[in-house]
Short mmCIF file of N, CA and C and ligand atoms in Angstrom, two decimals:
data_model
loop_
_atom_site.label_atom_id
_atom_site.label_comp_id
_atom_site.label_asym_id
_atom_site.label_seq_id
_atom_site.Cartn_x
_atom_site.Cartn_y
_atom_site.Cartn_z
N MET A 1288 21.11 -66.94 -32.50
CA MET A 1288 19.94 -66.64 -31.68
C MET A 1288 19.36 -65.28 -32.10
N ASN A 1289 18.06 -65.27 -32.43
CA ASN A 1289 17.48 -63.97 -32.79
C ASN A 1289 17.09 -63.20 -31.52
N ASN A 1290 16.63 -61.97 -31.73
CA ASN A 1290 16.33 -61.12 -30.58
C ASN A 1290 15.21 -61.69 -29.72
N PHE A 1291 14.21 -62.31 -30.39
CA PHE A 1291 13.11 -62.87 -29.61
C PHE A 1291 13.60 -64.01 -28.74
N GLU A 1292 14.39 -64.94 -29.36
CA GLU A 1292 14.93 -66.07 -28.58
C GLU A 1292 15.78 -65.55 -27.43
N HIS A 1293 16.55 -64.54 -27.75
CA HIS A 1293 17.43 -63.98 -26.72
C HIS A 1293 16.62 -63.44 -25.56
N ALA A 1294 15.57 -62.64 -25.89
CA ALA A 1294 14.73 -62.06 -24.85
C ALA A 1294 14.02 -63.16 -24.07
N HIS A 1295 13.57 -64.22 -24.80
CA HIS A 1295 12.88 -65.31 -24.14
C HIS A 1295 13.82 -66.04 -23.18
N ASN A 1296 15.04 -66.33 -23.63
CA ASN A 1296 16.01 -67.00 -22.76
C ASN A 1296 16.32 -66.15 -21.54
N GLN A 1297 16.41 -64.83 -21.76
CA GLN A 1297 16.69 -63.95 -20.62
C GLN A 1297 15.55 -63.98 -19.63
N TYR A 1298 14.32 -64.13 -20.17
CA TYR A 1298 13.16 -64.20 -19.30
C TYR A 1298 13.22 -65.47 -18.47
N LEU A 1299 13.59 -66.60 -19.11
CA LEU A 1299 13.67 -67.88 -18.40
C LEU A 1299 14.82 -67.91 -17.42
N GLU A 1300 15.96 -67.37 -17.84
CA GLU A 1300 17.14 -67.37 -16.99
C GLU A 1300 17.70 -65.96 -16.90
N PRO A 1301 17.13 -65.15 -16.02
CA PRO A 1301 17.64 -63.78 -15.94
C PRO A 1301 19.11 -63.78 -15.52
N PRO A 1302 19.93 -62.99 -16.16
CA PRO A 1302 21.35 -62.95 -15.81
C PRO A 1302 21.53 -62.31 -14.43
N ASP A 1303 22.56 -62.72 -13.70
CA ASP A 1303 22.82 -62.15 -12.38
C ASP A 1303 23.10 -60.65 -12.53
N ASP A 1304 24.14 -60.37 -13.27
CA ASP A 1304 24.55 -58.99 -13.49
C ASP A 1304 25.02 -58.87 -14.92
N ASP A 1305 24.99 -57.66 -15.46
CA ASP A 1305 25.56 -57.46 -16.78
C ASP A 1305 27.07 -57.68 -16.68
N PRO A 1306 27.68 -58.24 -17.74
CA PRO A 1306 29.13 -58.46 -17.70
C PRO A 1306 29.89 -57.14 -17.70
N VAL A 1307 31.12 -57.19 -17.21
CA VAL A 1307 31.94 -55.98 -17.20
C VAL A 1307 33.07 -56.12 -18.21
N CYS A 1308 33.67 -55.00 -18.56
CA CYS A 1308 34.79 -54.94 -19.51
C CYS A 1308 36.04 -55.39 -18.78
N GLU A 1309 36.26 -56.73 -18.75
CA GLU A 1309 37.29 -57.29 -17.86
C GLU A 1309 38.71 -56.92 -18.26
N ASP A 1310 39.01 -56.98 -19.56
CA ASP A 1310 40.39 -56.70 -19.98
C ASP A 1310 40.62 -55.21 -20.25
N GLY A 1311 39.55 -54.43 -20.10
CA GLY A 1311 39.69 -53.00 -20.40
C GLY A 1311 39.49 -52.14 -19.18
N CYS A 1312 38.35 -51.41 -19.15
CA CYS A 1312 38.16 -50.38 -18.14
C CYS A 1312 37.39 -50.86 -16.91
N GLY A 1313 36.75 -52.04 -16.98
CA GLY A 1313 35.99 -52.53 -15.84
C GLY A 1313 34.57 -52.01 -15.77
N ASP A 1314 34.17 -51.17 -16.71
CA ASP A 1314 32.79 -50.66 -16.73
C ASP A 1314 31.83 -51.78 -17.09
N THR A 1315 30.56 -51.59 -16.77
CA THR A 1315 29.53 -52.54 -17.16
C THR A 1315 29.30 -52.44 -18.66
N LEU A 1316 29.22 -53.61 -19.31
CA LEU A 1316 29.01 -53.62 -20.76
C LEU A 1316 27.54 -53.38 -21.08
N GLU A 1317 27.30 -52.85 -22.29
CA GLU A 1317 25.93 -52.64 -22.76
C GLU A 1317 25.74 -53.42 -24.05
N ARG A 1318 24.47 -53.72 -24.37
CA ARG A 1318 24.19 -54.45 -25.61
C ARG A 1318 24.07 -53.48 -26.77
N ASP A 1319 24.68 -53.87 -27.92
CA ASP A 1319 24.51 -53.04 -29.12
C ASP A 1319 23.24 -53.50 -29.84
N LEU A 1320 22.99 -52.96 -31.03
CA LEU A 1320 21.74 -53.26 -31.75
C LEU A 1320 21.62 -54.75 -32.09
N ASN A 1321 22.77 -55.44 -32.25
CA ASN A 1321 22.74 -56.87 -32.57
C ASN A 1321 22.64 -57.74 -31.33
N GLY A 1322 22.62 -57.11 -30.15
CA GLY A 1322 22.54 -57.88 -28.91
C GLY A 1322 23.90 -58.30 -28.38
N ASP A 1323 24.99 -57.88 -29.06
CA ASP A 1323 26.33 -58.21 -28.57
C ASP A 1323 26.73 -57.25 -27.46
N TRP A 1324 27.54 -57.75 -26.53
CA TRP A 1324 28.01 -56.90 -25.44
C TRP A 1324 29.10 -55.97 -25.95
N LEU A 1325 29.04 -54.75 -25.47
CA LEU A 1325 29.92 -53.72 -26.00
C LEU A 1325 30.28 -52.76 -24.87
N CYS A 1326 31.55 -52.33 -24.84
CA CYS A 1326 31.98 -51.35 -23.85
C CYS A 1326 31.72 -49.96 -24.43
N SER A 1327 30.91 -49.17 -23.74
CA SER A 1327 30.56 -47.86 -24.29
C SER A 1327 31.44 -46.75 -23.74
N ASN A 1328 32.46 -47.13 -22.94
CA ASN A 1328 33.37 -46.11 -22.41
C ASN A 1328 34.32 -45.67 -23.52
N LYS A 1329 34.21 -44.40 -23.93
CA LYS A 1329 35.03 -43.96 -25.06
C LYS A 1329 36.51 -43.86 -24.71
N PHE A 1330 36.82 -43.91 -23.39
CA PHE A 1330 38.23 -43.86 -22.97
C PHE A 1330 38.75 -45.25 -22.58
N CYS A 1331 38.02 -46.32 -22.94
CA CYS A 1331 38.45 -47.67 -22.59
C CYS A 1331 39.81 -47.98 -23.21
N PRO A 1332 40.76 -48.51 -22.41
CA PRO A 1332 42.10 -48.82 -22.92
C PRO A 1332 42.09 -49.77 -24.12
N LEU A 1333 41.05 -50.62 -24.22
CA LEU A 1333 40.99 -51.57 -25.34
C LEU A 1333 40.84 -50.87 -26.68
N LYS A 1334 40.41 -49.60 -26.66
CA LYS A 1334 40.19 -48.87 -27.91
C LYS A 1334 41.42 -48.10 -28.37
N PHE A 1335 42.55 -48.26 -27.63
CA PHE A 1335 43.75 -47.49 -27.97
C PHE A 1335 44.97 -48.39 -28.02
N SER A 1336 46.08 -47.85 -28.51
CA SER A 1336 47.35 -48.57 -28.48
C SER A 1336 48.45 -47.59 -28.14
N GLY A 1337 49.62 -48.13 -27.81
CA GLY A 1337 50.79 -47.30 -27.53
C GLY A 1337 50.58 -46.37 -26.36
N VAL A 1338 51.07 -45.14 -26.51
CA VAL A 1338 51.04 -44.20 -25.38
C VAL A 1338 49.61 -43.81 -25.03
N GLU A 1339 48.73 -43.82 -26.04
CA GLU A 1339 47.32 -43.50 -25.76
C GLU A 1339 46.70 -44.56 -24.86
N LYS A 1340 47.09 -45.84 -25.10
CA LYS A 1340 46.59 -46.93 -24.25
C LYS A 1340 47.08 -46.73 -22.82
N GLU A 1341 48.37 -46.35 -22.68
CA GLU A 1341 48.92 -46.12 -21.34
C GLU A 1341 48.16 -45.01 -20.63
N MET A 1342 47.84 -43.94 -21.37
CA MET A 1342 47.09 -42.84 -20.77
C MET A 1342 45.70 -43.31 -20.35
N ALA A 1343 45.06 -44.13 -21.21
CA ALA A 1343 43.72 -44.64 -20.89
C ALA A 1343 43.78 -45.53 -19.66
N GLU A 1344 44.86 -46.35 -19.55
CA GLU A 1344 45.01 -47.22 -18.37
C GLU A 1344 45.23 -46.39 -17.12
N ALA A 1345 46.02 -45.30 -17.25
CA ALA A 1345 46.24 -44.42 -16.10
C ALA A 1345 44.92 -43.78 -15.67
N LEU A 1346 44.09 -43.44 -16.65
CA LEU A 1346 42.78 -42.85 -16.36
C LEU A 1346 41.90 -43.83 -15.59
N VAL A 1347 41.93 -45.12 -16.00
CA VAL A 1347 41.15 -46.14 -15.29
C VAL A 1347 41.59 -46.22 -13.84
N GLU A 1348 42.93 -46.24 -13.61
CA GLU A 1348 43.44 -46.29 -12.24
C GLU A 1348 43.01 -45.07 -11.45
N PHE A 1349 43.10 -43.90 -12.09
CA PHE A 1349 42.71 -42.66 -11.43
C PHE A 1349 41.23 -42.70 -11.04
N MET A 1350 40.38 -43.18 -11.97
CA MET A 1350 38.94 -43.25 -11.69
C MET A 1350 38.67 -44.22 -10.55
N ASP A 1351 39.43 -45.35 -10.52
CA ASP A 1351 39.26 -46.31 -9.43
C ASP A 1351 39.59 -45.67 -8.10
N SER A 1352 40.74 -44.97 -8.02
CA SER A 1352 41.09 -44.37 -6.72
C SER A 1352 40.13 -43.25 -6.38
N SER A 1353 39.67 -42.52 -7.38
CA SER A 1353 38.71 -41.46 -7.13
C SER A 1353 37.44 -42.06 -6.51
N HIS A 1354 37.00 -43.21 -7.05
CA HIS A 1354 35.81 -43.88 -6.53
C HIS A 1354 36.04 -44.31 -5.08
N THR A 1355 37.24 -44.89 -4.82
CA THR A 1355 37.56 -45.32 -3.46
C THR A 1355 37.52 -44.14 -2.50
N TYR A 1356 38.13 -43.00 -2.91
CA TYR A 1356 38.16 -41.84 -2.03
C TYR A 1356 36.76 -41.30 -1.79
N LYS A 1357 35.89 -41.34 -2.82
CA LYS A 1357 34.50 -40.89 -2.63
C LYS A 1357 33.81 -41.76 -1.60
N GLN A 1358 34.03 -43.09 -1.69
CA GLN A 1358 33.40 -44.00 -0.73
C GLN A 1358 33.90 -43.72 0.68
N ARG A 1359 35.24 -43.50 0.82
CA ARG A 1359 35.79 -43.19 2.14
C ARG A 1359 35.21 -41.90 2.67
N TYR A 1360 35.04 -40.92 1.79
CA TYR A 1360 34.49 -39.62 2.18
C TYR A 1360 33.06 -39.80 2.68
N GLU A 1361 32.25 -40.60 1.93
CA GLU A 1361 30.86 -40.82 2.35
C GLU A 1361 30.82 -41.53 3.70
N TYR A 1362 31.72 -42.51 3.88
CA TYR A 1362 31.78 -43.25 5.15
C TYR A 1362 32.18 -42.31 6.28
N ALA A 1363 33.17 -41.45 6.04
CA ALA A 1363 33.61 -40.50 7.05
C ALA A 1363 32.48 -39.54 7.42
N LYS A 1364 31.68 -39.12 6.43
CA LYS A 1364 30.54 -38.23 6.72
C LYS A 1364 29.56 -38.92 7.66
N LEU A 1365 29.30 -40.21 7.40
CA LEU A 1365 28.39 -40.97 8.26
C LEU A 1365 28.94 -41.04 9.68
N GLN A 1366 30.26 -41.30 9.80
CA GLN A 1366 30.87 -41.38 11.12
C GLN A 1366 30.78 -40.05 11.85
N ILE A 1367 31.00 -38.94 11.13
CA ILE A 1367 30.91 -37.61 11.73
C ILE A 1367 29.49 -37.36 12.25
N ASN A 1368 28.50 -37.72 11.44
CA ASN A 1368 27.11 -37.54 11.88
C ASN A 1368 26.82 -38.36 13.13
N SER A 1369 27.34 -39.60 13.15
CA SER A 1369 27.13 -40.46 14.30
C SER A 1369 27.80 -39.84 15.54
N LEU A 1370 29.00 -39.30 15.37
CA LEU A 1370 29.69 -38.66 16.50
C LEU A 1370 28.94 -37.42 16.98
N LYS A 1371 28.40 -36.65 16.02
CA LYS A 1371 27.62 -35.47 16.41
C LYS A 1371 26.42 -35.87 17.27
N GLU A 1372 25.75 -36.96 16.85
CA GLU A 1372 24.60 -37.44 17.63
C GLU A 1372 25.04 -37.85 19.02
N GLN A 1373 26.18 -38.55 19.12
CA GLN A 1373 26.67 -38.98 20.44
C GLN A 1373 27.00 -37.77 21.31
N ILE A 1374 27.58 -36.73 20.69
CA ILE A 1374 27.91 -35.51 21.45
C ILE A 1374 26.64 -34.86 21.99
N GLU A 1375 25.61 -34.81 21.13
CA GLU A 1375 24.34 -34.22 21.58
C GLU A 1375 23.76 -35.02 22.74
N GLU A 1376 23.86 -36.35 22.65
CA GLU A 1376 23.36 -37.20 23.75
C GLU A 1376 24.13 -36.92 25.03
N LEU A 1377 25.46 -36.83 24.91
CA LEU A 1377 26.29 -36.57 26.09
C LEU A 1377 25.98 -35.20 26.68
N LYS A 1378 25.78 -34.20 25.82
CA LYS A 1378 25.41 -32.86 26.31
C LYS A 1378 24.13 -32.94 27.13
N TRP A 1379 23.18 -33.71 26.60
CA TRP A 1379 21.88 -33.83 27.28
C TRP A 1379 22.07 -34.50 28.64
N ILE A 1380 22.87 -35.56 28.67
CA ILE A 1380 23.12 -36.28 29.92
C ILE A 1380 23.78 -35.35 30.94
N ILE A 1381 24.76 -34.56 30.48
CA ILE A 1381 25.46 -33.63 31.38
C ILE A 1381 24.48 -32.59 31.93
N GLN A 1382 23.63 -32.06 31.03
CA GLN A 1382 22.62 -31.07 31.47
C GLN A 1382 21.71 -31.68 32.54
N GLU A 1383 21.28 -32.92 32.28
CA GLU A 1383 20.36 -33.56 33.22
C GLU A 1383 21.03 -33.78 34.57
N ASN A 1384 22.33 -34.12 34.54
CA ASN A 1384 23.06 -34.36 35.80
C ASN A 1384 23.32 -33.09 36.57
N ASN A 1385 23.37 -31.95 35.86
CA ASN A 1385 23.65 -30.68 36.52
C ASN A 1385 22.38 -30.00 37.05
N LYS A 1386 21.23 -30.63 36.84
CA LYS A 1386 19.98 -29.99 37.30
C LYS A 1386 19.86 -30.10 38.81
ZN1 ZN B 1395 36.01 -50.96 -21.50
#
């Protein structure tokens, strides 16, 4: 399939999502100049062997947990803001009742 056919097919059937590096780092793949899918993560475990591969796999796990903790942190910030708003509302209600 040449680039034009490829682009035309993509136009007719847009892909849901770009594929991810399933056996490696889990990052989203990118197309190279030939249109083939390629993992551009230079620390992808698929690009290493032996102890270097183990280190790359440990890095993937670390990045995953780091992402999870960031999401939890963002969620906690939202909850804190919501609680602050509730406290302000309660303060207002108390003030109104003490008038
Ligand atoms: Zn990868």
